[in-house]
Coordinates of C-alpha atoms in Angstrom, one line a residue:
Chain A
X393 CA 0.0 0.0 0.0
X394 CA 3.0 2.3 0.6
X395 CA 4.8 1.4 -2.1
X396 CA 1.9 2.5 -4.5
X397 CA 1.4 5.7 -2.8
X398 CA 5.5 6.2 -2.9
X399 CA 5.5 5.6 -6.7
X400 CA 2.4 8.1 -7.0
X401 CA 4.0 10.7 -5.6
X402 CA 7.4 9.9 -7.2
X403 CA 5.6 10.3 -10.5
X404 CA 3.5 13.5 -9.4
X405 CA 7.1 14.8 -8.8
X406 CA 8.2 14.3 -12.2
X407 CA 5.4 15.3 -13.9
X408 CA 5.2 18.9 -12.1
X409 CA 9.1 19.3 -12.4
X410 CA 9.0 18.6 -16.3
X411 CA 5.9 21.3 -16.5
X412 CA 7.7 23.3 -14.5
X413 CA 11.3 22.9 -17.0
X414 CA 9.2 23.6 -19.9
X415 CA 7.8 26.6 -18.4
X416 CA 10.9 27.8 -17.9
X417 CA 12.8 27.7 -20.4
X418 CA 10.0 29.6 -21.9
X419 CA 10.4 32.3 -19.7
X420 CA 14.1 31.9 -20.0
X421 CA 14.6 33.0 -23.4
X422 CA 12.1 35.5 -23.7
X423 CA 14.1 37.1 -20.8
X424 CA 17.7 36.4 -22.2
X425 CA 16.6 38.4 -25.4
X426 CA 14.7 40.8 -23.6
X427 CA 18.1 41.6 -21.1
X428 CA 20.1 41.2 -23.9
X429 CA 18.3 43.1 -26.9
X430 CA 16.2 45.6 -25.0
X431 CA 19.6 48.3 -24.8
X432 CA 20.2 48.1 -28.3
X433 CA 16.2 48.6 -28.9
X434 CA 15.1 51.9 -30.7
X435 CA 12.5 53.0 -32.5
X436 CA 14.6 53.1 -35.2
X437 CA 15.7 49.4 -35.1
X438 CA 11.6 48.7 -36.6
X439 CA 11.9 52.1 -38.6
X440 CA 14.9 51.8 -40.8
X441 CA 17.2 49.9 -42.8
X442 CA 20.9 49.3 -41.7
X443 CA 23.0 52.8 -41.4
X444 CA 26.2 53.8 -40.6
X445 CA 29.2 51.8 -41.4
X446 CA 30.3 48.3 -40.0
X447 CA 29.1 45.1 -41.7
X448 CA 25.2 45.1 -41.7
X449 CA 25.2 48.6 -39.7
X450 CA 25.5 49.9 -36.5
X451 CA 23.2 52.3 -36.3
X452 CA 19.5 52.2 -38.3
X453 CA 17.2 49.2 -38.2
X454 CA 16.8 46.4 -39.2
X455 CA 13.2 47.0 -40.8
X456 CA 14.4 45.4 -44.7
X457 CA 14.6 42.2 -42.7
X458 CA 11.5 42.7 -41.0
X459 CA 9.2 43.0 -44.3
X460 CA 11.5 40.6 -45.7
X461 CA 10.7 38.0 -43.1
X462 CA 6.7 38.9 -43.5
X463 CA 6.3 38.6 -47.5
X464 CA 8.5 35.7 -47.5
X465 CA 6.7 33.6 -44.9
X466 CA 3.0 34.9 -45.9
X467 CA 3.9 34.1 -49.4
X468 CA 5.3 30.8 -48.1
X469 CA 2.0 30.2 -46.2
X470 CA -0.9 31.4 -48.6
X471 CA 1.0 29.3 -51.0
X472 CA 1.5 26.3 -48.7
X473 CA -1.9 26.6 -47.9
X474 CA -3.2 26.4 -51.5
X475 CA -1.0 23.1 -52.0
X476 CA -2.3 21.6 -48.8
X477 CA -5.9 22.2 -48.9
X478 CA -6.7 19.5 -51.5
X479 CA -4.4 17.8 -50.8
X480 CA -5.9 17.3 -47.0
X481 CA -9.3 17.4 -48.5
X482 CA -8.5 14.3 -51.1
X483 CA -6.7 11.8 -48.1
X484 CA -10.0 12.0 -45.9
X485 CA -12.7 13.0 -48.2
X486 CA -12.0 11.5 -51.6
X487 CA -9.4 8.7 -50.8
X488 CA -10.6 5.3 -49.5
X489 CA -10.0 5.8 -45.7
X490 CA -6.6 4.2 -44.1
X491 CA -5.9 2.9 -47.7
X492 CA -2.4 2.4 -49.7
X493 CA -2.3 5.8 -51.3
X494 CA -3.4 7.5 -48.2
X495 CA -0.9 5.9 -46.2
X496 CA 1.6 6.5 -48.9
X497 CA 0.6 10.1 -49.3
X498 CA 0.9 10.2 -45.3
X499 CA 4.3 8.5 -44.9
X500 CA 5.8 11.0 -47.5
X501 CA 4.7 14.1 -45.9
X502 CA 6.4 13.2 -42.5
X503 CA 9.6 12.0 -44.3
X504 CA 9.2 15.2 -46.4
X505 CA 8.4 17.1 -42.6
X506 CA 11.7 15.0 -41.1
X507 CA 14.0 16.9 -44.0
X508 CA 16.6 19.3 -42.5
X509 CA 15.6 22.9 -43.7
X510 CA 19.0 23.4 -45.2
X511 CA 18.0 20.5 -48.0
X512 CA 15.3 22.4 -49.2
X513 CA 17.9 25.2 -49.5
X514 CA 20.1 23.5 -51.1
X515 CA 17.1 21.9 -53.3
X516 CA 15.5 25.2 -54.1
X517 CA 18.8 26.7 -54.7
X518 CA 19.8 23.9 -57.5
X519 CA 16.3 24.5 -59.2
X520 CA 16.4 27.9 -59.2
X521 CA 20.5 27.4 -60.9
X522 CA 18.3 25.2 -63.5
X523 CA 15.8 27.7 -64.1
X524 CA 18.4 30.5 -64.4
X525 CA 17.3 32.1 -61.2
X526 CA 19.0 34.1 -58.6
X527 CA 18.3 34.6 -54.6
X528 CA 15.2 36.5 -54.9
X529 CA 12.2 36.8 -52.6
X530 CA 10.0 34.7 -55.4
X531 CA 13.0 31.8 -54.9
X532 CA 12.6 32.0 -50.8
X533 CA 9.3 32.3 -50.8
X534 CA 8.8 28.6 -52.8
X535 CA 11.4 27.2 -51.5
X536 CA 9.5 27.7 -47.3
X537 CA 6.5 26.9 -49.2
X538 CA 7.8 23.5 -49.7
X539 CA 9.4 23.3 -46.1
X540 CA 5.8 24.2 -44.5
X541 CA 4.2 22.5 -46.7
X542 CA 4.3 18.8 -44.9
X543 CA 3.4 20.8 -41.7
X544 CA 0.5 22.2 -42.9
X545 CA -1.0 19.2 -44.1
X546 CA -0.4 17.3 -41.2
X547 CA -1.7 19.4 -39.0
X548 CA -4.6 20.0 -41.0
X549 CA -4.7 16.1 -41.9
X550 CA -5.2 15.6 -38.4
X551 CA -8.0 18.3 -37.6
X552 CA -9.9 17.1 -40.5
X553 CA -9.9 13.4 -39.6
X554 CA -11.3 14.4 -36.2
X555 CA -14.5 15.8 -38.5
X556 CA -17.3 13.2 -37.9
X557 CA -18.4 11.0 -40.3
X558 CA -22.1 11.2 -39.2
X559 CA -21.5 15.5 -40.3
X560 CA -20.6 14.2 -43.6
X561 CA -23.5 11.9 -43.9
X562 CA -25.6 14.8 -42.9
X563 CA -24.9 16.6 -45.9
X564 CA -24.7 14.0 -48.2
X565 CA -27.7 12.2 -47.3
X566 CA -29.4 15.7 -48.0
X567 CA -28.2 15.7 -51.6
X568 CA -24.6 17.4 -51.4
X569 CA -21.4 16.3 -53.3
X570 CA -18.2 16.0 -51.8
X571 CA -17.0 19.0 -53.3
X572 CA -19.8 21.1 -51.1
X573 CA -19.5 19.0 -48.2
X574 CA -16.2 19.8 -48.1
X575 CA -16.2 23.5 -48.3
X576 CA -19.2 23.8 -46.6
X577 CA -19.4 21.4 -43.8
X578 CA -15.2 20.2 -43.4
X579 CA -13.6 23.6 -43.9
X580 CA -16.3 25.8 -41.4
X581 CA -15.9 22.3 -38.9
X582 CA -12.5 22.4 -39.3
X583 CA -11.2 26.3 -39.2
X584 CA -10.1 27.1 -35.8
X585 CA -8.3 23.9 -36.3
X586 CA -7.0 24.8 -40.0
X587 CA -6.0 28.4 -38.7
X588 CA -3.6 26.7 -35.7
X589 CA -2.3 24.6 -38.6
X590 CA -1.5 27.6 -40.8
X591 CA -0.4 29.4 -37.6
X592 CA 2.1 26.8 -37.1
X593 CA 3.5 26.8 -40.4
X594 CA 4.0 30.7 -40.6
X595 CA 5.7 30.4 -37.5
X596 CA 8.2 27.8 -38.8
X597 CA 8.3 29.7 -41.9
X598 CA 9.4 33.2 -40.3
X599 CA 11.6 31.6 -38.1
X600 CA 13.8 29.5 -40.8
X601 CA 17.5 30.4 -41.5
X602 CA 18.6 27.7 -43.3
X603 CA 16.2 27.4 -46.1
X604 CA 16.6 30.7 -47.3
X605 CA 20.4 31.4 -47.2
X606 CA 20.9 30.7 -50.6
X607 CA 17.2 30.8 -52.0
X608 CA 16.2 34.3 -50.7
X609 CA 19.7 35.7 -50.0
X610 CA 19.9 38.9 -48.2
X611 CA 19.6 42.9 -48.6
X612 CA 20.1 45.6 -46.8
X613 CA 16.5 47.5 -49.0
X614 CA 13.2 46.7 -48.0
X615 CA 12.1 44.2 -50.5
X616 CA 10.1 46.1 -53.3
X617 CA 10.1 43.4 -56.3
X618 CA 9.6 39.5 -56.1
X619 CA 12.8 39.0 -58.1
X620 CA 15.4 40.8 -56.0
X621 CA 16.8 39.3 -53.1
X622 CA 15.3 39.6 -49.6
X623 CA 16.6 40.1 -46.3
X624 CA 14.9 37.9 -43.6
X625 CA 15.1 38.2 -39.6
X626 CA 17.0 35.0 -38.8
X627 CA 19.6 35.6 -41.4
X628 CA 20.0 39.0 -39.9
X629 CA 20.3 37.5 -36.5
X630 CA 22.4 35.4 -37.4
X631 CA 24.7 37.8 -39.8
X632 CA 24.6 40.5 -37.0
X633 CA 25.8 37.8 -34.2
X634 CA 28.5 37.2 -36.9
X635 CA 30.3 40.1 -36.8
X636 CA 33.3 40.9 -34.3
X637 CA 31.7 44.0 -33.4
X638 CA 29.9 43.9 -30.1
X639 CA 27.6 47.0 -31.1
X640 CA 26.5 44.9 -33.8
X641 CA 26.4 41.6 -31.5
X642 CA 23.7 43.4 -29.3
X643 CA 21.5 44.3 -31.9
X644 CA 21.1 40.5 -32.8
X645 CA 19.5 40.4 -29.7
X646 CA 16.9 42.9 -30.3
X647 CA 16.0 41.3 -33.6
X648 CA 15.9 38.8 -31.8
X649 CA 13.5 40.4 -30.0
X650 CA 11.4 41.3 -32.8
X651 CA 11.1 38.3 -34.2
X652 CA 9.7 36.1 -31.1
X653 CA 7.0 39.3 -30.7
X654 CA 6.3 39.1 -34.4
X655 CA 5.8 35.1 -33.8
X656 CA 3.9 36.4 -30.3
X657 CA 1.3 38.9 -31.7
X658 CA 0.3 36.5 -34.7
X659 CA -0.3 34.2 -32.2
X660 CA -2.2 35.6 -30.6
X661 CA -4.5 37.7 -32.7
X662 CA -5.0 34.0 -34.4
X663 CA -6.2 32.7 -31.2
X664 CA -8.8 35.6 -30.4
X665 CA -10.0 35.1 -34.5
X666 CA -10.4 31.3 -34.5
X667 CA -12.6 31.4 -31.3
X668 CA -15.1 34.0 -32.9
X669 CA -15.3 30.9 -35.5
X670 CA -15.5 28.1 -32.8
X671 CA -19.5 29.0 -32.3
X672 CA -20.6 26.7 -34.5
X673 CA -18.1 23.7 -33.7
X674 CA -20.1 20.9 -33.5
X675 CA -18.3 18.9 -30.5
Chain B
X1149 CA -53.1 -6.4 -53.2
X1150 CA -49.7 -5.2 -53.2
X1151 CA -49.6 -1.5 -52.2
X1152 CA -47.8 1.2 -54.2
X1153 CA -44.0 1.4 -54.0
X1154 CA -41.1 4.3 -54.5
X1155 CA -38.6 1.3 -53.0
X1156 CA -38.8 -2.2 -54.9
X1157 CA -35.5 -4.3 -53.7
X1158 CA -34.4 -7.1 -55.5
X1159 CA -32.1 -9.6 -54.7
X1160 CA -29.8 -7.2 -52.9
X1161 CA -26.6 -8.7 -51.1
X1162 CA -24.1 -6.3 -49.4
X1163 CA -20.6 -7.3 -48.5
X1164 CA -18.3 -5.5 -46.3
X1165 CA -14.6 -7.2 -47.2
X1166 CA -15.7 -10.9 -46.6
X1167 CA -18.7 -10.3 -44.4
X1168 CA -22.2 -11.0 -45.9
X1169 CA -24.1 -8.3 -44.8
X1170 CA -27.0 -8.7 -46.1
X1171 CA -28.4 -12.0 -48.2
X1172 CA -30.4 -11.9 -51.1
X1173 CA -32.9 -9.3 -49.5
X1174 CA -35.8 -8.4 -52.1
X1175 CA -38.9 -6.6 -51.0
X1176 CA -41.2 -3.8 -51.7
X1177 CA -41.6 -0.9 -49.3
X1178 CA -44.9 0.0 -49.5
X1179 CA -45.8 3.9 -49.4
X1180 CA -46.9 6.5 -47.0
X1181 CA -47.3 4.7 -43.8
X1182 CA -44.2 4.0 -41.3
X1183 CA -41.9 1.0 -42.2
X1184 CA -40.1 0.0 -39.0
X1185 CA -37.4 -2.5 -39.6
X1186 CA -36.3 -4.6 -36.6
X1187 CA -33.9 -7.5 -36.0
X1188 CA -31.0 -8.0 -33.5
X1189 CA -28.1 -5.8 -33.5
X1190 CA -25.7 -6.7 -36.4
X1191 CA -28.1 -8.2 -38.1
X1192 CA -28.0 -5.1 -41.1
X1193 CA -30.8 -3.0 -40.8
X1194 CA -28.8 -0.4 -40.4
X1195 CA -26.8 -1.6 -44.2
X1196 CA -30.4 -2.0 -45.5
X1197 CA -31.5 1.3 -44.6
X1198 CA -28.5 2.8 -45.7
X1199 CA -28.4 0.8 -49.0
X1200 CA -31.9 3.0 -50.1
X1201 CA -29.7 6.1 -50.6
X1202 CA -26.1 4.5 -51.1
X1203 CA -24.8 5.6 -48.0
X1204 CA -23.6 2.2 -47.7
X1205 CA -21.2 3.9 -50.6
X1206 CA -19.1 5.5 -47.8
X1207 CA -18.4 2.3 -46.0
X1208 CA -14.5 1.4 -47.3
X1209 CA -14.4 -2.4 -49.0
X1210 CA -18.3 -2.4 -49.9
X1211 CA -19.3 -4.5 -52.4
X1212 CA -23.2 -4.4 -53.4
X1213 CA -24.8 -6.9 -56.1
X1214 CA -28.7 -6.7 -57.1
X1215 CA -31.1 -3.8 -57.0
X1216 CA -32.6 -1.0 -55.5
X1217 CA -35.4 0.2 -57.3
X1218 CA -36.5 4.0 -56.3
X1219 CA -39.2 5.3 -58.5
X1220 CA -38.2 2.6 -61.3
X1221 CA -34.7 3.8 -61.1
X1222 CA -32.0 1.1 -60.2
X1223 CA -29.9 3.5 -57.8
X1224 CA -27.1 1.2 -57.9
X1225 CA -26.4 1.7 -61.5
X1226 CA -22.8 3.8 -62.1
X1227 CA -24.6 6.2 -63.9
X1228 CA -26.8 7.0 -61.7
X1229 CA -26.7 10.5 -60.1
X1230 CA -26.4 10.5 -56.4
X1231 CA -27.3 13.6 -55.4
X1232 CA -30.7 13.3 -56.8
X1233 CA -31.0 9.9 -55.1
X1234 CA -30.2 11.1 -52.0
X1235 CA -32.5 14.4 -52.2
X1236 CA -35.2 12.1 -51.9
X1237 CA -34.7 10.5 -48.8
X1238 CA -34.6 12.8 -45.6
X1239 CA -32.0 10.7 -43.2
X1240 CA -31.9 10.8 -39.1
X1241 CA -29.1 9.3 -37.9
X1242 CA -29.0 7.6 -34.1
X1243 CA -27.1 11.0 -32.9
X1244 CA -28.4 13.8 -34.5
X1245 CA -25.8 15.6 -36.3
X1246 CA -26.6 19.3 -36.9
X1247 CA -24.0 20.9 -39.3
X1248 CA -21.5 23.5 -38.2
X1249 CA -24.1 26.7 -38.7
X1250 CA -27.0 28.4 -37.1
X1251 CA -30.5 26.9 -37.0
X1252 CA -31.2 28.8 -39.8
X1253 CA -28.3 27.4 -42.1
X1254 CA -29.3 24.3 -41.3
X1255 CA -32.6 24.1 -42.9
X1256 CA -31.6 26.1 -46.0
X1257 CA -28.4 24.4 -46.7
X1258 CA -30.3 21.6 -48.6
X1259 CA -32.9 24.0 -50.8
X1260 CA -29.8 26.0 -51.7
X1261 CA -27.6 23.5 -52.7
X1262 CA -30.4 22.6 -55.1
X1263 CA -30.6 26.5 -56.1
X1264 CA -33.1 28.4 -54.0
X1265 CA -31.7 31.6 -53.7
X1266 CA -33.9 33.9 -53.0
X1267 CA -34.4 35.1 -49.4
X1268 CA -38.2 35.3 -49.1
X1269 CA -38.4 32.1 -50.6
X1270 CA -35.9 30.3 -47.9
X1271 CA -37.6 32.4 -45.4
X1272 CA -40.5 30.7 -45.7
X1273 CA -39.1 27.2 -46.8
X1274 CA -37.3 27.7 -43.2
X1275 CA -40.2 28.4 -41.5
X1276 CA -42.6 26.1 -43.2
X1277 CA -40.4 22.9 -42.7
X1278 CA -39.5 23.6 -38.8
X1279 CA -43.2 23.5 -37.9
X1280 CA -43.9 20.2 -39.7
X1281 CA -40.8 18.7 -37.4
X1282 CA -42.6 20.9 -34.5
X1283 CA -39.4 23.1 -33.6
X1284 CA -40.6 26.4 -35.0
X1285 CA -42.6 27.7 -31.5
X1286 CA -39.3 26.5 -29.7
X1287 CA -36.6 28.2 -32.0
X1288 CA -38.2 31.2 -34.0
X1289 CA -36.4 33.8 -31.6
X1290 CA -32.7 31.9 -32.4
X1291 CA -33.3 31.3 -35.4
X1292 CA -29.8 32.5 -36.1
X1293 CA -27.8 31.2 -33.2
X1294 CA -25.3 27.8 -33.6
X1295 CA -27.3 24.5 -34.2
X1296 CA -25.5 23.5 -31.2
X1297 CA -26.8 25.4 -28.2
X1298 CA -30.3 23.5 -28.1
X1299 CA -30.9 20.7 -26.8
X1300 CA -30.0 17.2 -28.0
X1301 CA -33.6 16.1 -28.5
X1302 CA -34.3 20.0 -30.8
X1303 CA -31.6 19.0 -32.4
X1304 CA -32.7 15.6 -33.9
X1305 CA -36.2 17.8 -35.0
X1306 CA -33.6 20.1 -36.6
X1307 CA -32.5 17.4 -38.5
X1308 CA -35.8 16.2 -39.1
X1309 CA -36.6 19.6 -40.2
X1310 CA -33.0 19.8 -42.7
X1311 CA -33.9 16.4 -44.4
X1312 CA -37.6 17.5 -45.0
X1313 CA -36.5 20.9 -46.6
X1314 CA -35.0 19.2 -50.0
X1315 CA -38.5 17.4 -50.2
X1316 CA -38.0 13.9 -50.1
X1317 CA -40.6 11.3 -50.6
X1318 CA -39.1 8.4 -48.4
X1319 CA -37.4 9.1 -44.6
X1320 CA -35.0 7.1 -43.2
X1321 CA -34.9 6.7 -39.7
X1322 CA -32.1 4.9 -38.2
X1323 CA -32.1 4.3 -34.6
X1324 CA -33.0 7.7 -34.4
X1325 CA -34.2 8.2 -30.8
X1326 CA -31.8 6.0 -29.3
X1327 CA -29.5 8.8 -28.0
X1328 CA -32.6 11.2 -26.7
X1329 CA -34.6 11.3 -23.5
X1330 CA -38.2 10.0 -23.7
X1331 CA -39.8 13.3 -24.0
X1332 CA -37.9 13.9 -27.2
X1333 CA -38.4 10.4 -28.2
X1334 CA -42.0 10.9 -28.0
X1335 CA -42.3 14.3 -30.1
X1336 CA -40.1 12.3 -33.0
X1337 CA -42.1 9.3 -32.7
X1338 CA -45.4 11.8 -33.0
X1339 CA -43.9 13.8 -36.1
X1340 CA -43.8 10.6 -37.6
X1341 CA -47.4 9.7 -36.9
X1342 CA -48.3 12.8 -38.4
X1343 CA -46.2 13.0 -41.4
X1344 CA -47.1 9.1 -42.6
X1345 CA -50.0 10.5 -44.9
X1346 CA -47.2 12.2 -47.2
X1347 CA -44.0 10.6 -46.7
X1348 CA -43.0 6.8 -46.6
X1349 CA -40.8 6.4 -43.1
X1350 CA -38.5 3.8 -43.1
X1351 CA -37.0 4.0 -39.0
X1352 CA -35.1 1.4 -37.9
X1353 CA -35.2 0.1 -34.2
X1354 CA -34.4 -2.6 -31.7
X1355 CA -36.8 -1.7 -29.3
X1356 CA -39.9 -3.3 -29.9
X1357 CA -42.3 -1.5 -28.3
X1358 CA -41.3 1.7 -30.3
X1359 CA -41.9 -0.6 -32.9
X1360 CA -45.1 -1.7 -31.9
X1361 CA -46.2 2.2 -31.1
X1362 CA -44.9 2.8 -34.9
X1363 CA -45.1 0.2 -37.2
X1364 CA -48.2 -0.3 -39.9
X1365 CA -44.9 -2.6 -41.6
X1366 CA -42.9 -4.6 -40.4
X1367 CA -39.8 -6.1 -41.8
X1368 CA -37.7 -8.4 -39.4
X1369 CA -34.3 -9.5 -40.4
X1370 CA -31.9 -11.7 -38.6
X1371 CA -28.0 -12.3 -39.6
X1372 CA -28.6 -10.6 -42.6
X1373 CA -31.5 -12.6 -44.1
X1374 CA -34.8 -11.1 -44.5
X1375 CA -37.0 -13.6 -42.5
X1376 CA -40.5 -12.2 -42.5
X1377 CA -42.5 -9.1 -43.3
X1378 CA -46.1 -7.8 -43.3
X1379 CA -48.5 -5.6 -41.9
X1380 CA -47.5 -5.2 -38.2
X1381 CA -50.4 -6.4 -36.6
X1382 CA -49.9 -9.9 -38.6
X1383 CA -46.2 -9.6 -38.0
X1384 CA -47.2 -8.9 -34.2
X1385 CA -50.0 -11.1 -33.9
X1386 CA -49.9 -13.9 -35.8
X1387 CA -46.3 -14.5 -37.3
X1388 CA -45.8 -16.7 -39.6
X1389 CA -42.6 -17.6 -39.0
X1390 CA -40.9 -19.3 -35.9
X1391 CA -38.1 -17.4 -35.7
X1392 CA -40.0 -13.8 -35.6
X1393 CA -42.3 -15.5 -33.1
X1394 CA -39.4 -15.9 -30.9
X1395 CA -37.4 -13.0 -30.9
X1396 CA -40.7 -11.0 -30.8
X1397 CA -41.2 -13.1 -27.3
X1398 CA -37.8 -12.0 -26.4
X1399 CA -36.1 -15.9 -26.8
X1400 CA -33.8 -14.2 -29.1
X1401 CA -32.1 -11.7 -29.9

């Protein structure tokens, strides 16, 4: 008997102290960038591009990166989210359920989710060497497409196989196709859960480095044309830390900074839409 | 005499993978009064109710061989067109499942699928169709708040009400009160007393006194053969066969 209740608590312990870890390294960061960034934060730093000498500026902002970041990951997501929609809508609407293409179809996107972001660089980068490109923001903006693209659909895949089959009935039995059910019954059914999935993707998306070091490259204007290179907000974290200047170093952190309130806002502003949608959620 | 039929079934078998669902069923539903099919559980009334507007089709490794006839129509044909099958049959399902929308939505979703557009029209089609399923008193001051915030038993009258409003001939009925409280039970069993003089109800059940309180039909199936069917009271009464006798009597089931 006191052996159980030893091992209950043991586990209770573990459990809090891993919630508890989690938690905190949370609050960790957003502090370390906070103490670390805030000093070198100025209006400026959201207002400007990158002034005055040294490699990627001292003084200015770091606002090309900034836009940069946001067309190149809404790009990235609007177009992910036009590849994923029927592609979702086909594996539980269309498709015999559970079988061989849509366990095929479901096995290759978490391979394709499993890929390292600096392959798809280095794929979008030899397709765009085919095609005669250069970095551009067009280049980055396909080549996160394709990173988000196995996230989106997963996530999606997995709010809209939670959709219940009696709901679909429902609208068949009262003379609808699958291509209205779908838009009409799955899509409303499944919205707060689609926008957490396109959430999720944008936030992997803006937060990439890897994927767009050679697609997107980088540029100290604010992007103004599809075909010109883009800067983005990790590269310039990363570019900024880079430098053996400590001026510079600091102002990593406040783009840091930037970045995790960018993430921050969108997440929450998607959080306060999708529950004005939830109303008619059938549970 | 053989009364008038929409549904003529010939020599229907229904396979899911290797189970024989259902074994050389043929009948003829007759029209306008309340079919109730009855049978143990697994024993496919369920399949046979859902093979009279192919939702059987939705069922992965189905395999259906012989006929549904609806209105002279084999439905099972490939080139048949579903939708219009399916607009003829209102369906209740044993949890009703109002669609993601307001009360509203829900009862015009069907007419404008099939292209009523026009406000005053769906106003009234609205209206019209949630007093025949007796929810219009209840819900005409919300008409335009989520399907899900009444109550379960409102909600299978909604449903009712969404499966009249494409004006069906033929309702199917499976299991339908089996997740509702007996008040609720009662006002569907009632809306389908009154609405046997224009519709042909075809409600599935394994309780038997629902189906005695129901039935002027009876169709009784075990393990997927059709064993008997008739007018209730001769099904009830006087059965012809031993095996309807018996699970009538409660020795099986």
């Amino acid at each position: 008997m006191d052996r159980r209740r030893i091992e209950e608590n043991i586990f209770k312990g573990l459990m809090i102290v891993s919630t508890i870890a989690l938690c905190l390294i949370l609050v960790l960061i957003v502090a370390a960038i906070t103490f670390k960034g805030l000093p070198s934060m100025r209006l400026s730093m959201i207002t400007q591009t990158p002034k005055g000498g040294f490699y990627l500026g001292k003084e200015g902002g770091i606002l090309n990166a900034i836009l940069g970041s946001i067309y190149l990951a809404g790009g990235a997501t609007i177009l992910a989210l036009f590849l994923a929609l029927p592609v979702v809508l086909y594996l539980n609407l269309y498709a015999r359920r559970n079988g061989s293409i849509v366990r095929l179809v479901r096995f290759c996107l978490d391979v394709l989710w499993g890929i390292p972001s600096i392959v798809y660089g280095a794929f979008g980068f030899t397709i765009m060497l085919f095609f005669g490109l250069r970095a551009s923001l067009l280049g980055g903006i396909i080549t996160v497409a394709l990173l988000i693209l196995p996230i989106m659909c997963r996530a999606m895949d997995e709010v809209f196989s939670m959709v219940p089959r009696g709901l679909l009935e429902a609208s068949y039995a009262v003379g609808a196709t699958r291509w209205e059910t779908a838009l009409k019954v799955v899509v409303r059914q499944g919205l707060p859960g689609m926008i957490t999935a396109v959430l999720i993707a944008f936030g992997r998306g803006i937060g990439d480095a890897a994927s767009v070091i050679f697609t997107a490259g980088f540029s100290d204007a604010v992007p103004n044309s599809l075909f010109r290179p883009a800067a983005t907000l990790p590269l310039a974290i990363f570019f900024q830390l880079g430098t053996p200047f400590p001026q510079v170093q600091n102002r990593a952190y406040a783009s840091a900074f930037i970045l995790t309130m960018i993430i921050l806002f969108i997440s929450i502003t998607t959080r306060i839409v999708s529950r004005k949608y939830t109303r008619h959620i059938i549970k | 005499m053989e009364p008038e039929t929409h549904i003529r079934v010939k020599n229907l078998n229904v396979y899911y993978g290797k189970d024989h669902v259902l074994r050389d069923v043929s009948i003829n539903i007759p029209d306008k009064r309340v079919i109730v099919i009855i049978g143990p559980s697994g024993c496919g009334k369920t399949t046979l109710l859902r093979s009279f507007n192919r939702l059987v089709d939705t069922v992965d490794g189905v395999r259906v061989s012989g006929e549904v006839m609806v209105d002279e129509e084999n439905i099972f044909d490939p080139h048949v067109e579903l939708t219009h099958i399916r607009k003829k049959m209102g369906l209740l399902s044993q949890t009703p499942y109002p669609l993601p929308m307001s009360i509203y939505d829900n009862v015009a979703y069907g007419p404008r699928l099939h292209g009523i557009k026009d406000k005053k029209k769906l106003n009234s089609v609205v209206e019209h169709y949630l007093k025949i399923a007796g929810l219009w008193e209840e819900v005409k001051d919300k008409l335009h708040t989520p399907a899900t915030q009444v109550s379960i038993g409102q909600q299978q009258r909604l449903c009712l009400a969404r499966g009249l409003a494409v004006e069906p001939e033929i309702i199917l009925a499976d299991e339908p009160t089996s997740a509702l409280d007996p008040k609720s039970s009662r006002h569907i069993e009632e809306s389908f007393l009154r609405l046997k003089k224009d519709y042909t109800i075809i409600v599935v059940t394994h309780i038997l006194r629902q189906a005695r309180r129901l039935a002027d039909y009876v169709i009784f199936l075990y393990c997927g053969e059709l064993i008997e069917h008739g007018p209730a009271r001769q099904v009830f009464e006087s059965p012809r066969e031993k095996m309807t006798r018996e699970y009538i009597q409660g020795v099986i089931s």
